[in-house]
Amino acid sequence: MEFNLDKDAPIGVMDSGMGGISVLRELVKLLPHENFIFYGDSANAPYGSRSTENIYELTENVVQKLIAKGVKGVVIACNTASSAAGRRLREEYPQLPIVAIEPALKPAVIGCPNGRVVVLATEATLREKKFANLLEQWQGKAEIIKLPLPGLPEFVERGELDSPALREFLQGYFKTLGDKPVDGVVLGCTHYPFVRKVIGELLGPQVKIYDGAAGTARQLRRRLFRRQLLSDRQAKGQVQWLNSSPNPEMINLSQKLFNIQID
């Protein structure tokens, strides 16, 4: 496949649904003059309980749609898709800058040395080799606990970010951690930052919360800079919203999630 990469072309950002909007927010903050196309694959969400090959096929399908839109780079703003498809897609499209997010385990362990660090993520992210390699690197420097939260992305997809049902859902999983305090939490799914406030309240004021969005944005900037693909326009960039779901409310919810305060 031939690419005619232009510095004024948009950047494609994809997610299994709308969680990747938490990454898009960091991208826009760091690269305010760039144009972005955000594609949420809500028709096929969630990815987290699917097989690795199925996740790869879905991710590649979205990346091909973004390539057809003429993007100069792609951000896989989904930990599950990144784990299952990131490396393969970089090999398949070596001319195209592709950046994949990963759980922010490194800063969490560094920030909580010898502490208790809980990694919240999908089942798929936690089972993939990418996370196993990351865990092997940092195991022993902290007590690292893997905690899958199947069903949490669906709360975000519905726009349900703080409700009694959400709190009950989370509290049910957090009870399995016992009474010993948690020092750090890794939000290993891009949907999870949208419920950061509730997670922090349930786990206590001592907990430090980490996600990989800002690091992903910095990595994209480095990749585009090396390829001389950073835009030099002075005007503020725009975001184009696309979603595989036929429900027009998905675009409205995407824009709402982009603009709400989640810190």
JSON list of C-alpha atoms in Angstrom, two decimals, residues 151-152 155-156 158 160-172 194-195 198-199 202:
[
{"chain": "A", "resi": 151, "resn": "GLY", "atom": "CA", "xyz": [-18.76, -4.79, 31.95]},
{"chain": "A", "resi": 152, "resn": "LEU", "atom": "CA", "xyz": [-17.28, -1.44, 32.99]},
{"chain": "A", "resi": 155, "resn": "PHE", "atom": "CA", "xyz": [-21.28, 1.96, 31.60]},
{"chain": "A", "resi": 156, "resn": "VAL", "atom": "CA", "xyz": [-19.18, 4.54, 29.76]},
{"chain": "A", "resi": 158, "resn": "ARG", "atom": "CA", "xyz": [-24.12, 4.49, 27.96]},
{"chain": "A", "resi": 160, "resn": "GLU", "atom": "CA", "xyz": [-23.31, 6.41, 32.93]},
{"chain": "A", "resi": 161, "resn": "LEU", "atom": "CA", "xyz": [-20.29, 7.86, 34.71]},
{"chain": "A", "resi": 162, "resn": "ASP", "atom": "CA", "xyz": [-21.52, 8.16, 38.31]},
{"chain": "A", "resi": 163, "resn": "SER", "atom": "CA", "xyz": [-24.59, 6.25, 39.40]},
{"chain": "A", "resi": 164, "resn": "PRO", "atom": "CA", "xyz": [-25.57, 3.92, 42.25]},
{"chain": "A", "resi": 165, "resn": "ALA", "atom": "CA", "xyz": [-25.40, 0.98, 39.82]},
{"chain": "A", "resi": 166, "resn": "LEU", "atom": "CA", "xyz": [-21.86, 1.91, 38.75]},
{"chain": "A", "resi": 167, "resn": "ARG", "atom": "CA", "xyz": [-20.69, 2.30, 42.34]},
{"chain": "A", "resi": 168, "resn": "GLU", "atom": "CA", "xyz": [-22.24, -1.04, 43.29]},
{"chain": "A", "resi": 169, "resn": "PHE", "atom": "CA", "xyz": [-20.57, -2.69, 40.30]},
{"chain": "A", "resi": 170, "resn": "LEU", "atom": "CA", "xyz": [-17.12, -1.35, 41.18]},
{"chain": "A", "resi": 171, "resn": "GLN", "atom": "CA", "xyz": [-17.47, -1.98, 44.90]},
{"chain": "A", "resi": 172, "resn": "GLY", "atom": "CA", "xyz": [-18.26, -5.63, 44.19]},
{"chain": "A", "resi": 194, "resn": "PHE", "atom": "CA", "xyz": [-14.15, 8.60, 32.63]},
{"chain": "A", "resi": 195, "resn": "VAL", "atom": "CA", "xyz": [-14.95, 7.01, 36.00]},
{"chain": "A", "resi": 198, "resn": "VAL", "atom": "CA", "xyz": [-15.63, 7.25, 41.42]},
{"chain": "A", "resi": 199, "resn": "ILE", "atom": "CA", "xyz": [-12.68, 4.81, 41.48]},
{"chain": "A", "resi": 202, "resn": "LEU", "atom": "CA", "xyz": [-14.13, 4.04, 46.47]}
]
